[in-house]
PDB file of C-alpha atoms in Angstrom:
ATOM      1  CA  UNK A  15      78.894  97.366 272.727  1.00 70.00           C
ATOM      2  CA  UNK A  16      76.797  95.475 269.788  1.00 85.00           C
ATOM      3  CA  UNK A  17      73.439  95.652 269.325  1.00 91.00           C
ATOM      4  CA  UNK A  18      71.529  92.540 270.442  1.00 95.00           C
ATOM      5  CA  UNK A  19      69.143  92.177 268.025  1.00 97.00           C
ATOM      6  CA  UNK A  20      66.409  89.144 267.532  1.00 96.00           C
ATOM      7  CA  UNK A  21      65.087  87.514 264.497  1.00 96.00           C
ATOM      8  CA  UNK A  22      61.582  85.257 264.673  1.00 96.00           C
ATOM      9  CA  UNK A  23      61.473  82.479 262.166  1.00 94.00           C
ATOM     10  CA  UNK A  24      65.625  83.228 261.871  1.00 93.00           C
ATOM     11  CA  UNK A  25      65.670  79.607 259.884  1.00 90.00           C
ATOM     12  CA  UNK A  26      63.041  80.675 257.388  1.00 92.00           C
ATOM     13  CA  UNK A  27      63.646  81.448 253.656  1.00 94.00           C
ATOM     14  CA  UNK A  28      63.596  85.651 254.874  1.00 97.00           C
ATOM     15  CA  UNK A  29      64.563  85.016 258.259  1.00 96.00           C
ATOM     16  CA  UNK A  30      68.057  83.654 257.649  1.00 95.00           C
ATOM     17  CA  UNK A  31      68.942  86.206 255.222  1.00 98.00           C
ATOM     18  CA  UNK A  32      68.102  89.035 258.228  1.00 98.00           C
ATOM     19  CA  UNK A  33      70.213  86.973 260.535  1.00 97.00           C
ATOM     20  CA  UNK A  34      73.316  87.646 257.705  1.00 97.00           C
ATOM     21  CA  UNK A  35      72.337  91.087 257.045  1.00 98.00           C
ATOM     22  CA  UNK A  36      72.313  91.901 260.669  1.00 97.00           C
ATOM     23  CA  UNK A  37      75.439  90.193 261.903  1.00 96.00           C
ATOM     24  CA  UNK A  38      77.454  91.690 258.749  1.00 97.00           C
ATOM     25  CA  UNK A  39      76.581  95.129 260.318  1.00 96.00           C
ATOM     26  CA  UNK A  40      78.193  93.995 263.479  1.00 96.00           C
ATOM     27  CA  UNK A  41      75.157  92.918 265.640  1.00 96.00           C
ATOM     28  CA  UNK A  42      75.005  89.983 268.072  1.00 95.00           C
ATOM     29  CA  UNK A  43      72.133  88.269 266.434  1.00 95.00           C
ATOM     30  CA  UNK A  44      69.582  85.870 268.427  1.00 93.00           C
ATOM     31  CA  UNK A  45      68.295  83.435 265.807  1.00 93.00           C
ATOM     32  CA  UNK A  46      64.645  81.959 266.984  1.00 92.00           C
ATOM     33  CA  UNK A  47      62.932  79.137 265.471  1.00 86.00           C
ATOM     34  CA  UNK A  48      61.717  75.988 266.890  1.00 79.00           C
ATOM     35  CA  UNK A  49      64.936  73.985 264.965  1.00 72.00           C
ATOM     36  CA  UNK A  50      67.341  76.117 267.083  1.00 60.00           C
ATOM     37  CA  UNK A  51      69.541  74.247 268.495  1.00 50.00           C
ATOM     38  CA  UNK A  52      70.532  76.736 270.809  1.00 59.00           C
ATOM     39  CA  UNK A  53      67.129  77.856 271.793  1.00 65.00           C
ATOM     40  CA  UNK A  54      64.391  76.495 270.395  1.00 79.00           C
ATOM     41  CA  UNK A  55      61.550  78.696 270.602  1.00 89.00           C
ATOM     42  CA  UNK A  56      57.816  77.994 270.032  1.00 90.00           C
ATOM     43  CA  UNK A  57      55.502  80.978 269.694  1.00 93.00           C
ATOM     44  CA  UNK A  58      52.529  79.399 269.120  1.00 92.00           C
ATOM     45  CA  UNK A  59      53.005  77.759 273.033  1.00 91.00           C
ATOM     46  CA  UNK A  60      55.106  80.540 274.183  1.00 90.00           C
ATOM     47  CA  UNK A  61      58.229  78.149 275.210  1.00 90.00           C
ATOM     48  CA  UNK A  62      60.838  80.061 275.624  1.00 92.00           C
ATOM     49  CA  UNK A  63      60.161  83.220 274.141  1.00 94.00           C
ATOM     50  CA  UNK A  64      61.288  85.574 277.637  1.00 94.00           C
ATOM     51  CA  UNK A  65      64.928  83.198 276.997  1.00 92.00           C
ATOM     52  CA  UNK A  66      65.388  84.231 273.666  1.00 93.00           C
ATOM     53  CA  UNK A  67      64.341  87.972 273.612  1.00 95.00           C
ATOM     54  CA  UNK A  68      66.294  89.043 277.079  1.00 94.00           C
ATOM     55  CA  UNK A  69      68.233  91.884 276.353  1.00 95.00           C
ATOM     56  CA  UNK A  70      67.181  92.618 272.844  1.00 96.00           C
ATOM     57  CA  UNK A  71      67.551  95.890 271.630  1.00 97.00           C
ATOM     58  CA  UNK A  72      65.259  94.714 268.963  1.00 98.00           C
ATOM     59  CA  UNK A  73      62.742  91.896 267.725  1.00 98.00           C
ATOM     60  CA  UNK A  74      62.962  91.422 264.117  1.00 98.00           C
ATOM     61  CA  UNK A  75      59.618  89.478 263.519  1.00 98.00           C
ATOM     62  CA  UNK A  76      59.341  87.351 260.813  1.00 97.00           C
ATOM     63  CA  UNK A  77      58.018  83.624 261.941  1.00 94.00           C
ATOM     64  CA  UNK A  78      54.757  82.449 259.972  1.00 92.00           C
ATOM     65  CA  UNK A  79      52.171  79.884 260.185  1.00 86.00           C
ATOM     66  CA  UNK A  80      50.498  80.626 257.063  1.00 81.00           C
ATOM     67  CA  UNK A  81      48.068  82.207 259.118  1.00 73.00           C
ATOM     68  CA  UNK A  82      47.361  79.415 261.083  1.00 83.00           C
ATOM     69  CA  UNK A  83      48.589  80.189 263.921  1.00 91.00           C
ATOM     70  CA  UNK A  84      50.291  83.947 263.584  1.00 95.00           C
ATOM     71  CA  UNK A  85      48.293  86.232 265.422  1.00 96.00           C
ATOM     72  CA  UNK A  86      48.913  84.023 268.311  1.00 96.00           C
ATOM     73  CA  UNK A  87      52.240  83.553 268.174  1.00 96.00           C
ATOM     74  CA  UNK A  88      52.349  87.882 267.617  1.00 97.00           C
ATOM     75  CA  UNK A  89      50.454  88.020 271.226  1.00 97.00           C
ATOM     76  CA  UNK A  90      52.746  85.586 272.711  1.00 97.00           C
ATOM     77  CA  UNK A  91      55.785  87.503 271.375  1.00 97.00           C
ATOM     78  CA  UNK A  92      54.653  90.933 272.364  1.00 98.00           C
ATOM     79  CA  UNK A  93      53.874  89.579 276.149  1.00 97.00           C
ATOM     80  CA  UNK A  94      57.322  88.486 276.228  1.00 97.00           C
ATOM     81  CA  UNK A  95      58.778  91.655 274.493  1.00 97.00           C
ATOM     82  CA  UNK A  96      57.225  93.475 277.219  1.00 97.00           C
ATOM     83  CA  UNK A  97      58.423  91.572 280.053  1.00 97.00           C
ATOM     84  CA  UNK A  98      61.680  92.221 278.540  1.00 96.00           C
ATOM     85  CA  UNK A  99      61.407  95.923 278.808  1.00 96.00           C
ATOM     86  CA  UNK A 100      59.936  96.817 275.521  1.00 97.00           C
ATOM     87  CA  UNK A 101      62.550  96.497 272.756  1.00 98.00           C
ATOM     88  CA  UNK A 102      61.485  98.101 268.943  1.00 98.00           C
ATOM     89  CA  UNK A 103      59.351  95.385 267.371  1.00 98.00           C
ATOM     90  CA  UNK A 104      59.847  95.539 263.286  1.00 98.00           C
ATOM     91  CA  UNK A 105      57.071  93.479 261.697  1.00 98.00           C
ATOM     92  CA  UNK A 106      57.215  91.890 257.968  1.00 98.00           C
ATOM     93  CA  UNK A 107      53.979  91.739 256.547  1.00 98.00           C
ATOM     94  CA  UNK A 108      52.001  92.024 253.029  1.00 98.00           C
ATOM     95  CA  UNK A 109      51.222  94.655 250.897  1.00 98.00           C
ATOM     96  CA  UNK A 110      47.157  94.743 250.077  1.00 97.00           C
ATOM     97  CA  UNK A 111      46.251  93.157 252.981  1.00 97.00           C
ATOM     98  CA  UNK A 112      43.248  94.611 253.918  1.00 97.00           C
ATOM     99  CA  UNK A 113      42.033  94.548 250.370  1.00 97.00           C
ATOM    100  CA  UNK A 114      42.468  90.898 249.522  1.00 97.00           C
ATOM    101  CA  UNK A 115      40.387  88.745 251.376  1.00 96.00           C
ATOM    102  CA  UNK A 116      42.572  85.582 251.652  1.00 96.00           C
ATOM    103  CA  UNK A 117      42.708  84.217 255.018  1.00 95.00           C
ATOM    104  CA  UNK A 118      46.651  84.274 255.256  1.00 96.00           C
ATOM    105  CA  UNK A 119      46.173  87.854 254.739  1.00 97.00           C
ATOM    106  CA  UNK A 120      43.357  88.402 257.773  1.00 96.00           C
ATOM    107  CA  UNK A 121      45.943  86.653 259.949  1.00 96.00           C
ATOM    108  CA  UNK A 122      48.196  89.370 259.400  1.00 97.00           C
ATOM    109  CA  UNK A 123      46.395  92.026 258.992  1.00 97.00           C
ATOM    110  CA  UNK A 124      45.428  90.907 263.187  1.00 97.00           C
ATOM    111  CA  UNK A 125      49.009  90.385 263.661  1.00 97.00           C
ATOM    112  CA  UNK A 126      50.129  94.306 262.466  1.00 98.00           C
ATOM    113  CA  UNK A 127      46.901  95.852 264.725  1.00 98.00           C
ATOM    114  CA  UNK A 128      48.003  93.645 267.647  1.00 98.00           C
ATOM    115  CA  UNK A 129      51.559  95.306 266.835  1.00 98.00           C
ATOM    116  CA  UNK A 130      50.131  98.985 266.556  1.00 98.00           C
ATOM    117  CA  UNK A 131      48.110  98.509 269.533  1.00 98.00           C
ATOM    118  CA  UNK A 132      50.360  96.950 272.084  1.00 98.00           C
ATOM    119  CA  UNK A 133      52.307  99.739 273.254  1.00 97.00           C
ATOM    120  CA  UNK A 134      55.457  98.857 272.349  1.00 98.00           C
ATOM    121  CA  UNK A 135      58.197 100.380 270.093  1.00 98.00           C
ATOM    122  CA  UNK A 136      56.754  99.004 266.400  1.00 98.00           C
ATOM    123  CA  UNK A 137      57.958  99.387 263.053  1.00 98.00           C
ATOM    124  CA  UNK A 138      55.757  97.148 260.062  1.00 98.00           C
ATOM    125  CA  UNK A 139      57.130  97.146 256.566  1.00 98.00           C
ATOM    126  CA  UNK A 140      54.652  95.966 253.705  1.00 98.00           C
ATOM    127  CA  UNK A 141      56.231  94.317 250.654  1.00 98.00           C
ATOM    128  CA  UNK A 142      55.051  92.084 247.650  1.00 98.00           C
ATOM    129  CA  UNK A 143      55.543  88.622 247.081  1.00 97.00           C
ATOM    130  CA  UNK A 144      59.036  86.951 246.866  1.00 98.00           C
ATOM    131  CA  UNK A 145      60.599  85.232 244.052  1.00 98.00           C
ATOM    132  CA  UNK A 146      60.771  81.971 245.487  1.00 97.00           C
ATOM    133  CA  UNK A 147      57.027  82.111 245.899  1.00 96.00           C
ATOM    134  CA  UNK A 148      55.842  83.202 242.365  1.00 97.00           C
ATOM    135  CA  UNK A 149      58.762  80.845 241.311  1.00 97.00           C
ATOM    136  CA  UNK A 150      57.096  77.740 243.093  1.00 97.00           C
ATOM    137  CA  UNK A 151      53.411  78.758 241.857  1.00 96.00           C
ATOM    138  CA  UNK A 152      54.819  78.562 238.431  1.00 97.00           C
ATOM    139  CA  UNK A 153      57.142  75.522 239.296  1.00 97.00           C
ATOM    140  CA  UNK A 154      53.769  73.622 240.625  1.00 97.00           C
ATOM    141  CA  UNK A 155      51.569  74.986 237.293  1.00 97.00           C
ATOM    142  CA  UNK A 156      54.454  73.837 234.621  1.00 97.00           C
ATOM    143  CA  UNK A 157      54.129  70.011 236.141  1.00 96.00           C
ATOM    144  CA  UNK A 158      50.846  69.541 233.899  1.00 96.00           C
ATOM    145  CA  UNK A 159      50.838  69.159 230.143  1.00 96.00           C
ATOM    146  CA  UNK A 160      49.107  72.532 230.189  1.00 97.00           C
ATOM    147  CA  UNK A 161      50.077  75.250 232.432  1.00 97.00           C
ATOM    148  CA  UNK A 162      46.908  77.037 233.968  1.00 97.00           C
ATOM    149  CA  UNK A 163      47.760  80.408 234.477  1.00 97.00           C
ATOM    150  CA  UNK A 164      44.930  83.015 236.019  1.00 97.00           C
ATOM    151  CA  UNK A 165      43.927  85.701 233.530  1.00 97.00           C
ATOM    152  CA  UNK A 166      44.625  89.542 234.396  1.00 97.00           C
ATOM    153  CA  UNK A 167      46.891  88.383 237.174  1.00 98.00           C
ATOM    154  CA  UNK A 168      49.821  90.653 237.982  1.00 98.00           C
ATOM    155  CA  UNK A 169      52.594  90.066 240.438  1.00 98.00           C
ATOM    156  CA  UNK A 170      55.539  92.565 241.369  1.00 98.00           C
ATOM    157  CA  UNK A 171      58.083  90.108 242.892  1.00 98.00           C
ATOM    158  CA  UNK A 172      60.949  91.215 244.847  1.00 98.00           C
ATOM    159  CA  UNK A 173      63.992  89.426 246.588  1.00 98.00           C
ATOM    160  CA  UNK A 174      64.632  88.393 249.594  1.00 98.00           C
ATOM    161  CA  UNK A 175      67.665  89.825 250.038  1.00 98.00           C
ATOM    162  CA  UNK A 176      66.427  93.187 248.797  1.00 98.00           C
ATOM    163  CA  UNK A 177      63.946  92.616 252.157  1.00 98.00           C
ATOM    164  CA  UNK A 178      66.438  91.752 254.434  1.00 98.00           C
ATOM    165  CA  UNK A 179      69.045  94.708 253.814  1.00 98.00           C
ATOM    166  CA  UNK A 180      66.225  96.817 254.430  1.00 98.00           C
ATOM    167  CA  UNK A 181      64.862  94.791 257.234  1.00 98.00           C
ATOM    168  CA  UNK A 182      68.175  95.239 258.701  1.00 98.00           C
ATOM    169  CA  UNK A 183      68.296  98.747 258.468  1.00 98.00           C
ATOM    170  CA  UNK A 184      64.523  99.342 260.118  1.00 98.00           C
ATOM    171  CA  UNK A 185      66.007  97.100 263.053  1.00 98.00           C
ATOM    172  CA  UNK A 186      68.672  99.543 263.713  1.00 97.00           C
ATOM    173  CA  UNK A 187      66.477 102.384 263.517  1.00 97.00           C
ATOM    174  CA  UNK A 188      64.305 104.242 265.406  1.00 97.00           C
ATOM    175  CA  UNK A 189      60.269 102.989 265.453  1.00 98.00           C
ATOM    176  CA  UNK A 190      59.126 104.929 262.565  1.00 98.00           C
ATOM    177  CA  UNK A 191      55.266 102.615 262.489  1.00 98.00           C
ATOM    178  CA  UNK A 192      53.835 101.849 259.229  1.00 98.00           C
ATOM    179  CA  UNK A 193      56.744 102.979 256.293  1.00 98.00           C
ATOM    180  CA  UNK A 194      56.629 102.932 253.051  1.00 98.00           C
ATOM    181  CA  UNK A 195      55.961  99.505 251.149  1.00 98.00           C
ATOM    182  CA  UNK A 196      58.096  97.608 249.333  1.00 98.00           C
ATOM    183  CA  UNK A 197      57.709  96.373 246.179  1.00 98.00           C
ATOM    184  CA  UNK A 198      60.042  94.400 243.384  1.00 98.00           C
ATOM    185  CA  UNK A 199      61.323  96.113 240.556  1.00 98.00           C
ATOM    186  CA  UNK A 200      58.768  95.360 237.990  1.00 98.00           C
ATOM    187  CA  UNK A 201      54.857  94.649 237.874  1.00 98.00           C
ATOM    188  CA  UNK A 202      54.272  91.517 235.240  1.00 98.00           C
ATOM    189  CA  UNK A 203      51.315  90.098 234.064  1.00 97.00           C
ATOM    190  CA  UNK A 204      51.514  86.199 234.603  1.00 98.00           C
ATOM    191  CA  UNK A 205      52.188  85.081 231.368  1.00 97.00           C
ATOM    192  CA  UNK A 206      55.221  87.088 231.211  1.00 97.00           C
ATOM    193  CA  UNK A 207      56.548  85.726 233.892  1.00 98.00           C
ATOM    194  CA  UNK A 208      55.794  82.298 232.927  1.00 98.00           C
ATOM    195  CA  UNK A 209      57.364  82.368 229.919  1.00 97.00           C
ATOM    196  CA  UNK A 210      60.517  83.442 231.598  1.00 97.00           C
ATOM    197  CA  UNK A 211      60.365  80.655 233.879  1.00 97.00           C
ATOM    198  CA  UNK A 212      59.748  78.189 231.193  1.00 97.00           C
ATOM    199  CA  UNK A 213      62.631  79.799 229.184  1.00 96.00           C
ATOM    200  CA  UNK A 214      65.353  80.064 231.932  1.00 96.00           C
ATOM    201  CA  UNK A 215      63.975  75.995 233.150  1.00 95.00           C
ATOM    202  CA  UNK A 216      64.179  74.492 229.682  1.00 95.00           C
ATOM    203  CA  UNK A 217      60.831  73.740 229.724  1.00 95.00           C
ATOM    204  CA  UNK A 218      57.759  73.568 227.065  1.00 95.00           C
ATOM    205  CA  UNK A 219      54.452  73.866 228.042  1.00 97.00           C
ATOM    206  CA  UNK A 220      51.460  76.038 226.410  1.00 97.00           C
ATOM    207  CA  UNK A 221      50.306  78.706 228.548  1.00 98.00           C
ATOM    208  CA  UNK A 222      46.345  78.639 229.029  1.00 97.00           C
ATOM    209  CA  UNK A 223      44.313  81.516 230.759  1.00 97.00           C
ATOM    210  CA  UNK A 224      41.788  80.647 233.045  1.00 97.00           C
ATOM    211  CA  UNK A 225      39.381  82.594 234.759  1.00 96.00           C
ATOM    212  CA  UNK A 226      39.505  82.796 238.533  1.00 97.00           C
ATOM    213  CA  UNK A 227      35.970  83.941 240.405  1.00 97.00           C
ATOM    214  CA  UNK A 228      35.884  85.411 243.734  1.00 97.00           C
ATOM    215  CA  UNK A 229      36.708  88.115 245.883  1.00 97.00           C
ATOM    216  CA  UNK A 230      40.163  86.547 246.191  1.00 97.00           C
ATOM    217  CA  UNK A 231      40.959  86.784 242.525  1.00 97.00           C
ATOM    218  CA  UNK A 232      39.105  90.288 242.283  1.00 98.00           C
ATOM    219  CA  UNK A 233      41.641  91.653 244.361  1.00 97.00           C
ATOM    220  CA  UNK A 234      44.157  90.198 242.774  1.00 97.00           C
ATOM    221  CA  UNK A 235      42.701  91.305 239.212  1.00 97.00           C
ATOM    222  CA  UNK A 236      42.646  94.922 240.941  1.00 97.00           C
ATOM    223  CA  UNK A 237      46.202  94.695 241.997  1.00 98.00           C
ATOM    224  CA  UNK A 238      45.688  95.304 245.404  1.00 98.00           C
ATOM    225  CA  UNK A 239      48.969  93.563 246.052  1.00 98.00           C
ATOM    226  CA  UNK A 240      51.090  95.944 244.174  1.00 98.00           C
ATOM    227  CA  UNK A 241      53.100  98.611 245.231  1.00 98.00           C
ATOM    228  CA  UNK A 242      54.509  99.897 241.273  1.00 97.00           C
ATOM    229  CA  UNK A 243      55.056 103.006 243.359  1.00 97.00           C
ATOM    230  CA  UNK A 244      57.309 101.627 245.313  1.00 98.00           C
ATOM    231  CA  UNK A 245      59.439  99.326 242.666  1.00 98.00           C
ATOM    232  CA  UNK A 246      62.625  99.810 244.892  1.00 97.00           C
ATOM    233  CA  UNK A 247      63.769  96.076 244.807  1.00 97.00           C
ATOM    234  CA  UNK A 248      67.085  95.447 242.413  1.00 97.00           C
ATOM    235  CA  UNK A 249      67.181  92.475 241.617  1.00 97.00           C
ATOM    236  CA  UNK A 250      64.575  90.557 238.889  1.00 98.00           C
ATOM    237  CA  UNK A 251      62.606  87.765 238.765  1.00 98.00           C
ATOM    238  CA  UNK A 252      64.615  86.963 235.439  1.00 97.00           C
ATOM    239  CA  UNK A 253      67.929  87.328 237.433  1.00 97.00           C
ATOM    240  CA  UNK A 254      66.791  85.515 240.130  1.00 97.00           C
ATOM    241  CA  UNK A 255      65.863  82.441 237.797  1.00 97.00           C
ATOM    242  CA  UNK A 256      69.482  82.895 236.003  1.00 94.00           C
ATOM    243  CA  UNK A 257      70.547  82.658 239.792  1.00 87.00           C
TER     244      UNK A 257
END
């Protein structure tokens, strides 16, 4: 018999790519996201939630609101999870978040203790920031003449897909809590990795360091959202430009 496994947010950039991963291992996947057309789910309400979980072996969480809204939409989920008999929760959140004070990270910082604490089956997995995130940051920077880029910033971006497959695995698991973080498979400061996306976009801008105050940027500065000892991602941000 497959496993029935569930995936939160299963339209989103990370989501999606779970929803592959999982039904090339043979799963029967539940996708979940409001834009389902087979069941469209909304966490934030709780619409549907007990539908779309029933008979999960596991709930692959990774719906966001940006922190709007996701701690929430974690206690409407785990409710639900439980009235379905308690399948193995496996949680996607941030690496540094209880160092970096940016209210995105609070939110899920909430979200992973509501997790831990619920008495469910849980599995979190920490990672750094995706490609297609640094990739946009330094997409909306190159639009002026000048592209601002914060001094002493480092990022460690990994890919999605690199996620996903392990995402995948976790699911199919046992609940093994907090594991190891992931991280991509190289730490760059930001000028290095905006002169690769200029290069690989055609573009010409000159790069300009700016100083960024606050906690925020401390943390950042401090690379609190690194994991370089966990640089198990595969894939670059160079290769992931070349696509």
């Amino acid at each position: 018999m497959r496993a029935r496994i569930a995936v939160t947010g299963g339209t989103g950039r990370l989501g999606q790519v779970v929803v592959e991963r999982l039904a090339e291992r043979g799963c029967e996947v539940q996708s979940i996201s409001r834009r389902n057309t087979t069941v469209s789910v909304d966490l934030r309400k709780g619409t549907n939630i007990d539908q779309a979980v029933a008979g999960a072996r596991a709930i692959v969480h990774c719906a966001t609101t940006n922190g709007r809204g996701d701690v929430e939409a974690t206690r409407n989920l785990i409710e639900a999870a439980k009235r379905a008999g308690g399948p193995h929760l496996v949680y996607i959140s941030i690496v540094g978040i209880e160092r970096v004070p940016m209210p995105y990270y609070k939110a899920k910082l909430r979200a992973e203790r509501e997790i831990a604490e619920s008495g469910l089956p849980w599995t979190i997995l920490r990672t750094t920031q995706f490609h297609e995130l640094v990739a946009q940051i330094l997409g909306l920077a190159a639009r002026l003449p000048v592209m601002p880029l914060p001094s002493e910033f480092r990022f460690q971006p990994i890919d999605t897909g690199d996620v996903a497959d392990r995402l995948a695995g976790l699911a199919l698991g046992s609940p093994a809590g907090r594991v190891a973080d992931m991280g991509g498979p190289q730490v760059l400061d930001v000028r290095q990795l905006a002169s690769t996306y200029l290069m690989l976009t055609g573009k010409r801008r000159p790069l300009l360091s700016v100083p960024v105050p606050g906690a925020i940027a401390r943390g950042y500065r401090e690379g609190h959202h690194l994991a370089p000892d966990h640089a198990v991602g595969t894939r670059t941000f160079e290769e992931f430009l070349a696509g």
